[in-house]
């Protein structure tokens, strides 16, 4: 069994949906995981914002835009009367659902139900299209098997049990389709795996079904050595280890959801990144094969806040770091990067949700300084303790850029630097010139 995930651009128009058919219509048993058509989730986020803001005028415009986009796609996609009727009635159901939300009672739960509409639509449309082409397929609802627990972590036992239950009466079927991104939470409400979460759905399903491979089909020919949106002359890296890919995804390589590599690594299922627009290109294979000696790729993670706590109490003291970290634990705020000296500790967080409370509590330890608008530049490669020369090449490339923090030796695969976000582009370009 293989899992094939197609992202927003790969299902972004009627023509793109038609182009999927030769890729998925063969004898191999597979589960096809789809994102929403590109732009849809953003539009649903905007619709939710209008509902929160009780802005009826904007809401009406946005719903009209939504309707028009899908009406046009449906008219182009289907040629038979029956499928046109099916698809239009499906669209009406989803539109009526979106319109049913009232301005008075709009909370985060209603928002999550709205955000799920994109994936529900794209998968249903592909299923109707396949039927029109006389290709047999089964549409599975991810809401029946994809679940997160109280800690918002995937409930892997539930997923494994329920996906096999969903598939058990279709033992002869080759082609299954399901939604990426959407799930239910521990209360049974509709929820999601956060933006870009369809990649995570694909690897979770891969792990749950013990798939031979998870394929992530997108709009670029694999994971590049640097962010192609910012730096020119980047190139695809053909092979990555799970650890390298996990670091790059977590530290900002947008091609992969931050935690999607973990289920694949845990169950040792190779992940292949492929380009829908260029299906024969090699792409990138992520596996447990150890990476050769090299600098592999660079990624950047934005919107970080750096916090420095200066305290004489840290001098020769034990228990100080624990007390500091407990503050972050109390506010469920993950720390991304740390560096320490005898009298101070600096660290970064990527959520400012509880920043005021955190600062307030940290002040009991000493002087607290906060810098927002920070970016982690993460250089991934094979930097084991016996390796030499990599750090000097990195710092030489960055000699004109002020660096706020450095982390080296945390893992064998990662050297991270913190810079002001205004310097991100310069840092990525300089590293590209100096390292590749
Ligand atoms: P999808 O909608 O298929 O999930 P995404 O937009 O989430 O696609 O991810 C693909 C995009 O990620 C590419 O178009 C590219 O602009 C961006 N990207 C950022 N960093 C990298 C990288 N290191 N390698 C490849 N693509 C990257
Ligand atoms: N549609 C969702 C998003 O835009 C999930 C995804 O595409 O992976 O974030
Ligand atoms: Mg994505």
CSV table of C-alpha atoms and ligand atoms in Angstrom, one decimal:
chain,number,residue,atom,x,y,z
A,1,UNK,CA,0.0,0.0,0.0
A,2,UNK,CA,1.2,3.5,-0.8
A,3,UNK,CA,0.0,6.8,0.5
A,4,UNK,CA,-0.1,9.7,-2.1
A,5,UNK,CA,-0.8,13.2,-0.7
A,6,UNK,CA,-1.5,16.0,-3.1
A,7,UNK,CA,-1.2,19.6,-1.9
A,8,UNK,CA,-3.3,22.6,-2.6
A,9,UNK,CA,-1.7,23.5,-6.0
A,10,UNK,CA,-1.9,19.9,-7.1
A,11,UNK,CA,-5.7,20.1,-6.8
A,12,UNK,CA,-5.9,23.8,-7.4
A,13,UNK,CA,-8.0,23.9,-10.6
A,14,UNK,CA,-10.3,21.6,-12.7
A,15,UNK,CA,-7.3,20.9,-15.0
A,16,UNK,CA,-5.0,20.0,-12.1
A,17,UNK,CA,-7.6,17.5,-10.7
A,18,UNK,CA,-7.9,15.9,-14.2
A,19,UNK,CA,-4.1,15.7,-14.3
A,20,UNK,CA,-4.1,13.5,-11.1
A,21,UNK,CA,-5.9,10.7,-12.8
A,22,UNK,CA,-2.9,9.1,-14.6
A,23,UNK,CA,-0.9,9.3,-11.4
A,24,UNK,CA,-3.4,7.5,-9.2
A,25,UNK,CA,-5.1,5.2,-11.7
A,26,UNK,CA,-3.1,2.0,-11.7
A,27,UNK,CA,-3.1,-1.4,-10.0
A,28,UNK,CA,-1.3,-0.4,-6.8
A,29,UNK,CA,-3.4,-0.2,-3.7
A,30,UNK,CA,-3.3,3.3,-2.4
A,31,UNK,CA,-4.8,5.9,-0.2
A,32,UNK,CA,-4.9,9.4,-1.8
A,33,UNK,CA,-4.9,12.2,0.7
A,34,UNK,CA,-6.0,15.6,-0.6
A,35,UNK,CA,-5.6,19.2,0.6
A,36,UNK,CA,-8.2,21.8,-0.1
A,37,UNK,CA,-7.9,23.5,-3.5
A,38,UNK,CA,-5.2,26.2,-3.2
A,39,UNK,CA,-6.5,29.5,-1.6
A,40,UNK,CA,-9.6,27.7,-0.1
A,41,UNK,CA,-8.3,27.4,3.5
A,42,UNK,CA,-7.1,31.0,3.4
A,43,UNK,CA,-10.5,32.1,2.2
A,44,UNK,CA,-12.2,30.1,5.0
A,45,UNK,CA,-9.9,31.7,7.5
A,46,UNK,CA,-11.1,35.1,6.1
A,47,UNK,CA,-14.7,34.0,6.3
A,48,UNK,CA,-14.2,33.1,9.9
A,49,UNK,CA,-12.6,36.4,10.6
A,50,UNK,CA,-15.7,38.2,9.2
A,51,UNK,CA,-17.9,36.0,11.4
A,52,UNK,CA,-15.9,36.9,14.5
A,53,UNK,CA,-16.0,40.6,13.5
A,54,UNK,CA,-19.7,40.4,12.7
A,55,UNK,CA,-18.9,42.1,9.3
A,56,UNK,CA,-21.8,41.0,7.2
A,57,UNK,CA,-20.9,43.0,4.1
A,58,UNK,CA,-17.4,41.4,3.9
A,59,UNK,CA,-18.9,38.0,4.7
A,60,UNK,CA,-21.3,38.2,1.8
A,61,UNK,CA,-18.5,39.1,-0.7
A,62,UNK,CA,-16.3,36.3,0.6
A,63,UNK,CA,-19.0,33.7,0.3
A,64,UNK,CA,-19.9,34.9,-3.2
A,65,UNK,CA,-16.2,34.6,-4.1
A,66,UNK,CA,-16.1,31.0,-2.7
A,67,UNK,CA,-19.2,30.0,-4.6
A,68,UNK,CA,-17.9,31.5,-7.9
A,69,UNK,CA,-14.6,29.7,-7.6
A,70,UNK,CA,-16.2,26.3,-7.1
A,71,UNK,CA,-19.0,26.9,-9.6
A,72,UNK,CA,-16.4,27.6,-12.3
A,73,UNK,CA,-14.2,24.6,-11.3
A,74,UNK,CA,-17.2,22.3,-11.4
A,75,UNK,CA,-18.4,23.6,-14.8
A,76,UNK,CA,-14.9,22.9,-16.2
A,77,UNK,CA,-14.4,19.5,-14.5
A,78,UNK,CA,-17.5,17.6,-15.3
A,79,UNK,CA,-19.1,16.9,-18.6
A,80,UNK,CA,-21.9,14.5,-17.7
A,81,UNK,CA,-25.3,15.9,-16.5
A,82,UNK,CA,-25.4,13.5,-13.5
A,83,UNK,CA,-22.0,14.4,-12.2
A,84,UNK,CA,-22.6,18.2,-12.7
A,85,UNK,CA,-25.8,17.8,-10.7
A,86,UNK,CA,-24.1,15.8,-8.0
A,87,UNK,CA,-21.2,18.3,-7.7
A,88,UNK,CA,-23.4,21.3,-7.7
A,89,UNK,CA,-25.7,19.9,-5.0
A,90,UNK,CA,-22.6,19.0,-3.0
A,91,UNK,CA,-21.4,22.6,-3.3
A,92,UNK,CA,-24.8,23.9,-2.2
A,93,UNK,CA,-24.7,21.7,0.9
A,94,UNK,CA,-21.3,23.0,1.9
A,95,UNK,CA,-22.3,26.6,1.2
A,96,UNK,CA,-25.5,26.2,3.2
A,97,UNK,CA,-23.4,24.8,6.1
A,98,UNK,CA,-21.0,27.8,5.9
A,99,UNK,CA,-24.0,30.2,5.7
A,100,UNK,CA,-25.7,28.5,8.7
A,101,UNK,CA,-23.2,30.0,11.2
A,102,UNK,CA,-24.6,32.9,13.0
A,103,UNK,CA,-22.7,36.0,14.0
A,104,UNK,CA,-23.8,35.6,17.7
A,105,UNK,CA,-22.5,32.2,18.3
A,106,UNK,CA,-19.1,32.0,16.6
A,107,UNK,CA,-16.3,30.4,18.6
A,108,UNK,CA,-13.2,28.5,17.8
A,109,UNK,CA,-15.2,25.3,17.5
A,110,UNK,CA,-17.4,26.8,14.8
A,111,UNK,CA,-14.3,28.1,13.1
A,112,UNK,CA,-12.7,24.7,12.9
A,113,UNK,CA,-15.9,23.2,11.4
A,114,UNK,CA,-15.7,26.0,8.7
A,115,UNK,CA,-12.0,25.3,8.0
A,116,UNK,CA,-12.7,21.7,7.3
A,117,UNK,CA,-15.0,22.5,4.3
A,118,UNK,CA,-12.1,22.8,1.8
A,119,UNK,CA,-10.8,19.2,2.2
A,120,UNK,CA,-14.3,17.8,2.4
A,121,UNK,CA,-15.1,19.5,-1.0
A,122,UNK,CA,-11.9,18.6,-2.9
A,123,UNK,CA,-12.0,14.9,-2.0
A,124,UNK,CA,-15.7,14.6,-2.8
A,125,UNK,CA,-15.2,16.4,-6.2
A,126,UNK,CA,-12.3,14.0,-7.1
A,127,UNK,CA,-14.5,11.1,-6.1
A,128,UNK,CA,-17.3,12.3,-8.4
A,129,UNK,CA,-14.8,12.9,-11.2
A,130,UNK,CA,-13.4,9.4,-10.9
A,131,UNK,CA,-16.9,7.9,-11.1
A,132,UNK,CA,-17.5,10.0,-14.2
A,133,UNK,CA,-14.4,8.4,-15.7
A,134,UNK,CA,-15.6,4.9,-14.7
A,135,UNK,CA,-12.8,4.5,-12.2
A,136,UNK,CA,-13.8,2.8,-9.0
A,137,UNK,CA,-12.8,4.6,-5.8
A,138,UNK,CA,-13.9,4.8,-2.1
A,139,UNK,CA,-14.2,8.0,-0.3
A,140,UNK,CA,-13.2,7.6,3.4
A,141,UNK,CA,-14.1,10.4,5.9
A,142,UNK,CA,-11.0,11.3,7.8
A,143,UNK,CA,-13.4,12.4,10.5
A,144,UNK,CA,-14.1,8.7,11.2
A,145,UNK,CA,-10.5,7.8,12.0
A,146,UNK,CA,-8.2,10.8,12.4
A,147,UNK,CA,-8.2,11.9,16.0
A,148,UNK,CA,-6.1,14.0,18.3
A,149,UNK,CA,-6.0,13.6,22.1
A,150,UNK,CA,-6.3,16.1,25.0
A,151,UNK,CA,-2.7,17.2,24.4
A,152,UNK,CA,-3.6,17.8,20.7
A,153,UNK,CA,-1.3,14.9,19.8
A,154,UNK,CA,-2.5,12.3,17.2
A,155,UNK,CA,-4.1,9.3,18.9
A,156,UNK,CA,-2.2,6.7,16.9
A,157,UNK,CA,-3.9,3.6,18.4
A,158,UNK,CA,-7.3,5.0,17.6
A,159,UNK,CA,-6.2,6.0,14.1
A,160,UNK,CA,-4.8,2.5,13.3
A,161,UNK,CA,-7.9,0.8,14.6
A,162,UNK,CA,-10.4,3.0,12.9
A,163,UNK,CA,-8.7,3.3,9.5
A,164,UNK,CA,-8.6,-0.5,9.2
A,165,UNK,CA,-12.2,-0.6,10.3
A,166,UNK,CA,-13.1,2.0,7.6
A,167,UNK,CA,-11.4,0.0,4.9
A,168,UNK,CA,-12.3,-3.6,6.0
A,169,UNK,CA,-15.4,-4.0,3.8
A,170,UNK,CA,-13.5,-2.9,0.7
A,171,UNK,CA,-10.9,-5.7,0.5
A,172,UNK,CA,-11.0,-5.7,-3.4
A,173,UNK,CA,-10.8,-1.9,-3.7
A,174,UNK,CA,-7.5,-0.4,-5.0
A,175,UNK,CA,-8.2,3.4,-4.7
A,176,UNK,CA,-9.2,5.1,-1.5
A,177,UNK,CA,-9.5,8.9,-1.1
A,178,UNK,CA,-9.5,10.9,2.1
A,179,UNK,CA,-9.1,14.4,3.5
A,180,UNK,CA,-5.8,15.7,4.8
A,181,UNK,CA,-5.6,18.2,7.6
A,182,UNK,CA,-9.0,17.5,9.3
A,183,UNK,CA,-9.6,15.4,12.3
A,184,UNK,CA,-11.7,15.2,15.5
A,185,UNK,CA,-10.5,16.1,18.9
A,186,UNK,CA,-11.0,14.2,22.2
A,187,UNK,CA,-14.5,15.7,22.6
A,188,UNK,CA,-15.5,14.4,19.1
A,189,UNK,CA,-15.6,17.9,17.7
A,190,UNK,CA,-14.1,18.8,14.3
A,191,UNK,CA,-10.6,19.9,14.6
A,192,UNK,CA,-7.4,20.0,12.4
A,193,UNK,CA,-3.7,19.3,12.4
A,194,UNK,CA,-2.8,23.0,12.0
A,195,UNK,CA,-1.9,24.7,8.7
A,196,UNK,CA,-0.1,22.5,6.2
A,197,UNK,CA,-1.4,19.5,8.2
A,198,UNK,CA,-2.2,17.3,5.2
A,199,UNK,CA,1.4,16.1,5.1
A,200,UNK,CA,1.0,15.0,8.7
A,201,UNK,CA,-2.3,13.2,7.8
A,202,UNK,CA,-0.4,11.3,5.1
A,203,UNK,CA,2.5,10.1,7.3
A,204,UNK,CA,0.1,9.2,10.1
A,205,UNK,CA,-2.0,7.1,7.7
A,206,UNK,CA,1.3,5.7,6.3
A,207,UNK,CA,2.3,4.6,9.8
A,208,UNK,CA,-1.2,3.3,10.7
A,209,UNK,CA,-1.4,1.1,7.6
A,210,UNK,CA,2.3,0.1,7.5
A,211,UNK,CA,2.5,1.6,4.0
A,212,UNK,CA,5.5,0.8,1.8
A,213,UNK,CA,6.0,4.5,1.0
A,214,UNK,CA,4.4,7.9,1.6
A,215,UNK,CA,4.5,10.3,-1.4
A,216,UNK,CA,4.0,14.0,-0.9
A,217,UNK,CA,3.2,15.5,-4.3
A,218,UNK,CA,3.6,19.2,-4.5
A,219,UNK,CA,4.5,22.1,-6.8
A,220,UNK,CA,8.3,21.7,-6.6
A,221,UNK,CA,10.8,18.9,-7.5
A,222,UNK,CA,11.7,18.0,-3.9
A,223,UNK,CA,13.2,19.6,-0.8
A,224,UNK,CA,15.7,22.3,-1.9
A,225,UNK,CA,18.9,23.2,-0.2
A,226,UNK,CA,17.6,26.6,0.7
A,227,UNK,CA,14.2,28.5,0.7
A,228,UNK,CA,13.4,28.9,-3.1
A,229,UNK,CA,11.0,31.7,-2.3
A,230,UNK,CA,13.9,33.8,-1.0
A,231,UNK,CA,17.1,32.6,-2.5
A,232,UNK,CA,18.0,32.1,-6.2
A,233,UNK,CA,19.8,29.1,-7.6
A,234,UNK,CA,18.6,26.5,-5.0
A,235,UNK,CA,18.6,22.9,-6.0
A,236,UNK,CA,16.7,19.7,-4.9
A,237,UNK,CA,18.5,17.4,-2.4
A,238,UNK,CA,17.9,13.9,-3.7
A,239,UNK,CA,18.4,12.0,-0.4
A,240,UNK,CA,17.7,13.0,3.2
A,241,UNK,CA,17.8,11.1,6.4
A,242,UNK,CA,14.7,11.2,8.6
A,243,UNK,CA,16.6,13.2,11.2
A,244,UNK,CA,17.7,15.8,8.6
A,245,UNK,CA,14.2,16.1,7.2
A,246,UNK,CA,12.7,16.4,10.7
A,247,UNK,CA,15.0,19.3,11.6
A,248,UNK,CA,14.3,21.1,8.2
A,249,UNK,CA,10.6,20.7,8.5
A,250,UNK,CA,10.5,21.9,12.1
A,251,UNK,CA,12.7,24.8,11.4
A,252,UNK,CA,10.7,26.2,8.5
A,253,UNK,CA,11.1,24.3,5.2
A,254,UNK,CA,7.5,25.0,4.2
A,255,UNK,CA,7.4,22.0,1.8
A,256,UNK,CA,6.8,19.8,4.9
A,257,UNK,CA,4.5,20.2,7.9
A,258,UNK,CA,6.7,20.7,11.0
A,259,UNK,CA,6.1,17.3,12.6
A,260,UNK,CA,5.1,15.2,9.7
A,261,UNK,CA,8.4,13.3,9.5
A,262,UNK,CA,8.0,11.8,13.0
A,263,UNK,CA,5.4,9.1,12.3
A,264,UNK,CA,7.3,8.0,9.2
A,265,UNK,CA,10.6,7.8,11.1
A,266,UNK,CA,9.0,5.9,14.0
A,267,UNK,CA,7.7,3.2,11.7
A,268,UNK,CA,10.6,3.5,9.2
A,269,UNK,CA,8.4,4.3,6.2
A,270,UNK,CA,10.2,6.2,3.4
A,271,UNK,CA,8.8,9.5,2.4
A,272,UNK,CA,9.2,10.7,-1.2
A,273,UNK,CA,8.7,14.3,-2.3
A,274,UNK,CA,7.5,14.6,-5.8
A,275,UNK,CA,6.4,17.3,-8.3
A,276,UNK,CA,2.9,17.0,-9.8
A,277,UNK,CA,3.8,19.4,-12.6
A,278,UNK,CA,6.9,17.3,-13.4
A,279,UNK,CA,6.0,13.7,-12.3
A,280,UNK,CA,9.2,12.1,-13.7
A,281,UNK,CA,11.6,14.3,-11.8
A,282,UNK,CA,13.6,12.4,-9.2
A,283,UNK,CA,12.4,14.4,-6.2
A,284,UNK,CA,13.7,13.7,-2.7
A,285,UNK,CA,13.6,10.5,-0.8
A,286,UNK,CA,13.6,10.6,3.0
A,287,UNK,CA,14.6,7.4,4.7
A,288,UNK,CA,16.7,5.8,7.5
A,289,UNK,CA,19.8,5.7,5.3
A,290,UNK,CA,22.5,7.6,7.1
A,291,UNK,CA,23.3,10.9,5.3
A,292,UNK,CA,26.8,11.3,3.8
A,293,UNK,CA,29.3,13.9,5.3
A,294,UNK,CA,28.0,17.2,4.1
A,295,UNK,CA,26.1,20.4,4.6
A,296,UNK,CA,22.6,19.5,3.4
A,297,UNK,CA,20.2,22.4,3.5
A,298,UNK,CA,19.2,25.6,5.2
A,299,UNK,CA,15.8,26.6,6.6
A,300,UNK,CA,14.5,29.5,8.5
A,301,UNK,CA,11.8,29.8,11.1
A,302,UNK,CA,10.2,33.3,11.7
A,303,UNK,CA,8.1,35.0,14.4
A,304,UNK,CA,10.2,34.0,17.3
A,305,UNK,CA,10.7,35.9,20.5
A,306,UNK,CA,14.0,35.9,22.3
A,307,UNK,CA,14.0,36.1,26.1
A,308,UNK,CA,17.1,36.7,28.2
A,309,UNK,CA,17.1,36.2,32.0
A,310,UNK,CA,20.1,37.7,33.7
A,311,UNK,CA,20.6,36.5,37.3
A,312,UNK,CA,23.4,36.4,39.8
A,313,UNK,CA,21.4,33.5,41.4
A,314,UNK,CA,22.4,31.3,38.5
A,315,UNK,CA,26.1,31.5,39.5
A,316,UNK,CA,27.1,28.0,40.8
A,317,UNK,CA,23.5,27.2,41.5
A,318,UNK,CA,21.7,24.0,40.7
A,319,UNK,CA,17.9,23.9,40.1
A,320,UNK,CA,18.0,27.3,38.5
A,321,UNK,CA,17.4,26.1,34.9
A,322,UNK,CA,14.6,23.8,36.1
A,323,UNK,CA,12.8,26.7,37.8
A,324,UNK,CA,13.1,28.7,34.6
A,325,UNK,CA,11.9,25.9,32.4
A,326,UNK,CA,8.9,25.2,34.7
A,327,UNK,CA,7.6,28.6,33.9
A,328,UNK,CA,7.4,27.7,30.2
A,329,UNK,CA,5.9,24.3,31.1
A,330,UNK,CA,3.2,26.0,33.2
A,331,UNK,CA,2.1,28.1,30.2
A,332,UNK,CA,2.5,25.1,27.7
A,333,UNK,CA,5.0,27.2,25.7
A,334,UNK,CA,7.7,25.2,23.8
A,335,UNK,CA,11.2,26.5,23.8
A,336,UNK,CA,13.1,26.2,20.4
A,337,UNK,CA,16.6,27.3,21.2
A,338,UNK,CA,18.7,27.9,24.3
A,339,UNK,CA,22.1,29.3,25.1
A,340,UNK,CA,23.5,29.8,28.6
A,341,UNK,CA,26.4,31.6,30.3
A,342,UNK,CA,27.3,31.7,34.0
A,343,UNK,CA,25.1,34.7,34.7
A,344,UNK,CA,22.4,34.6,32.0
A,345,UNK,CA,20.2,32.3,29.9
A,346,UNK,CA,18.8,33.2,26.5
A,347,UNK,CA,16.0,31.2,24.9
A,348,UNK,CA,13.4,31.5,22.1
A,349,UNK,CA,9.7,30.8,21.9
A,350,UNK,CA,7.4,30.7,18.9
A,351,UNK,CA,4.2,31.6,20.6
A,352,UNK,CA,3.5,34.9,22.4
A,353,UNK,CA,0.1,33.8,23.7
A,354,UNK,CA,1.3,33.9,27.3
A,355,UNK,CA,4.3,36.2,26.9
A,356,UNK,CA,3.1,38.7,29.5
A,357,UNK,CA,2.5,36.1,32.2
A,358,UNK,CA,5.8,34.3,31.4
A,359,UNK,CA,7.8,37.6,31.7
A,360,UNK,CA,6.0,38.4,34.9
A,361,UNK,CA,7.0,35.1,36.5
A,362,UNK,CA,10.5,35.2,35.1
A,363,UNK,CA,11.2,38.6,36.7
A,364,UNK,CA,11.4,36.8,40.1
A,365,UNK,CA,14.7,35.4,38.9
A,366,UNK,CA,16.4,38.6,37.7
A,367,UNK,CA,16.4,41.0,34.8
A,368,UNK,CA,14.3,39.9,31.8
A,369,UNK,CA,14.9,41.3,28.3
A,370,UNK,CA,12.6,40.5,25.4
A,371,UNK,CA,13.3,40.8,21.6
A,372,UNK,CA,10.5,40.1,19.2
A,373,UNK,CA,10.8,39.7,15.4
A,374,UNK,CA,13.6,37.1,15.6
A,375,UNK,CA,14.4,34.3,13.1
A,376,UNK,CA,16.2,31.0,13.6
A,377,UNK,CA,18.4,30.1,10.7
A,378,UNK,CA,18.9,26.3,10.8
A,379,UNK,CA,21.8,24.7,8.9
A,380,UNK,CA,21.3,21.0,8.6
A,381,UNK,CA,24.0,18.5,7.8
A,382,UNK,CA,26.2,15.9,9.4
A,383,UNK,CA,28.0,17.7,12.2
A,384,UNK,CA,29.1,14.9,14.5
A,385,UNK,CA,31.5,15.7,17.4
A,386,UNK,CA,34.4,14.4,15.4
A,387,UNK,CA,33.8,16.7,12.4
A,388,UNK,CA,35.8,19.9,11.8
A,389,UNK,CA,35.6,23.0,9.7
A,390,UNK,CA,31.8,23.3,9.3
A,391,UNK,CA,31.4,26.0,12.0
A,392,UNK,CA,34.2,28.2,10.5
A,393,UNK,CA,32.6,28.0,7.0
A,394,UNK,CA,29.2,29.0,8.4
A,395,UNK,CA,30.5,31.9,10.5
A,396,UNK,CA,32.8,33.0,7.6
A,397,UNK,CA,29.7,33.2,5.3
A,398,UNK,CA,27.9,35.3,7.9
A,399,UNK,CA,30.8,37.6,8.8
A,400,UNK,CA,28.7,40.7,8.0
A,401,UNK,CA,25.6,39.7,9.9
A,402,UNK,CA,25.0,40.3,13.6
A,403,UNK,CA,24.1,37.0,15.3
A,404,UNK,CA,22.0,37.1,18.5
A,405,UNK,CA,22.3,33.4,19.6
A,406,UNK,CA,24.2,30.2,18.5
A,407,UNK,CA,23.4,26.6,19.1
A,408,UNK,CA,25.8,23.9,18.1
A,409,UNK,CA,26.0,20.3,19.3
A,410,UNK,CA,22.4,19.9,20.4
A,411,UNK,CA,22.0,17.3,17.7
A,412,UNK,CA,24.5,15.9,15.1
A,413,UNK,CA,22.3,17.4,12.3
A,414,UNK,CA,21.7,21.0,13.3
A,415,UNK,CA,23.6,24.2,13.8
A,416,UNK,CA,21.1,27.1,14.6
A,417,UNK,CA,21.6,30.8,14.7
A,418,UNK,CA,19.2,33.5,15.8
A,419,UNK,CA,19.1,36.8,13.8
A,420,UNK,CA,16.8,39.7,13.7
A,421,UNK,CA,14.1,38.9,11.1
A,422,UNK,CA,15.1,41.9,9.0
A,423,UNK,CA,18.4,40.2,8.3
A,424,UNK,CA,16.9,36.8,7.3
A,425,UNK,CA,17.2,37.3,3.6
A,426,UNK,CA,20.8,38.5,3.8
A,427,UNK,CA,21.7,35.6,6.0
A,428,UNK,CA,20.1,32.9,3.7
A,429,UNK,CA,21.7,34.4,0.6
A,430,UNK,CA,25.1,34.7,2.3
A,431,UNK,CA,25.0,31.1,3.5
A,432,UNK,CA,23.9,29.9,0.0
A,433,UNK,CA,26.9,31.6,-1.5
A,434,UNK,CA,29.3,30.5,1.2
A,435,UNK,CA,28.2,26.9,1.7
A,436,UNK,CA,27.1,25.5,-1.7
B,1,LIG,P1,1.4,22.1,-0.8
B,1,LIG,O1,0.3,23.0,-1.0
B,1,LIG,O2,1.6,21.1,-1.9
B,1,LIG,O3,1.4,21.4,0.5
B,1,LIG,P2,3.4,24.0,0.1
B,1,LIG,O4,3.2,25.4,-0.4
B,1,LIG,O5,3.0,23.7,1.5
B,1,LIG,O6,2.7,23.0,-0.9
B,1,LIG,O7,5.0,23.6,0.0
B,1,LIG,C1,5.6,23.7,-1.2
B,1,LIG,C2,6.3,25.1,-1.3
B,1,LIG,O8,7.3,25.1,-0.2
B,1,LIG,C3,7.2,25.3,-2.5
B,1,LIG,O9,6.4,25.8,-3.5
B,1,LIG,C4,8.3,26.3,-2.0
B,1,LIG,O10,8.0,27.6,-2.4
B,1,LIG,C5,8.2,26.2,-0.5
B,1,LIG,N1,9.5,25.8,0.1
B,1,LIG,C6,10.0,26.5,1.2
B,1,LIG,N2,11.2,25.9,1.5
B,1,LIG,C7,11.4,24.9,0.7
B,1,LIG,C8,12.5,24.0,0.5
B,1,LIG,N3,13.6,24.0,1.3
B,1,LIG,N4,12.4,23.2,-0.5
B,1,LIG,C9,11.3,23.1,-1.3
B,1,LIG,N5,10.3,24.0,-1.2
B,1,LIG,C10,10.3,24.8,-0.2
B,2,LIG,N1,-5.6,23.1,3.5
B,2,LIG,C1,-4.8,23.2,4.7
B,2,LIG,C2,-3.9,24.4,4.6
B,2,LIG,O1,-4.0,25.2,3.7
B,2,LIG,C3,-3.9,22.0,4.9
B,2,LIG,C4,-2.9,21.7,3.9
B,2,LIG,O2,-3.0,22.2,2.8
B,2,LIG,O3,-2.0,20.9,4.2
B,2,LIG,O4,-3.2,24.7,5.6
B,3,LIG,MG1,2.0,22.1,2.5
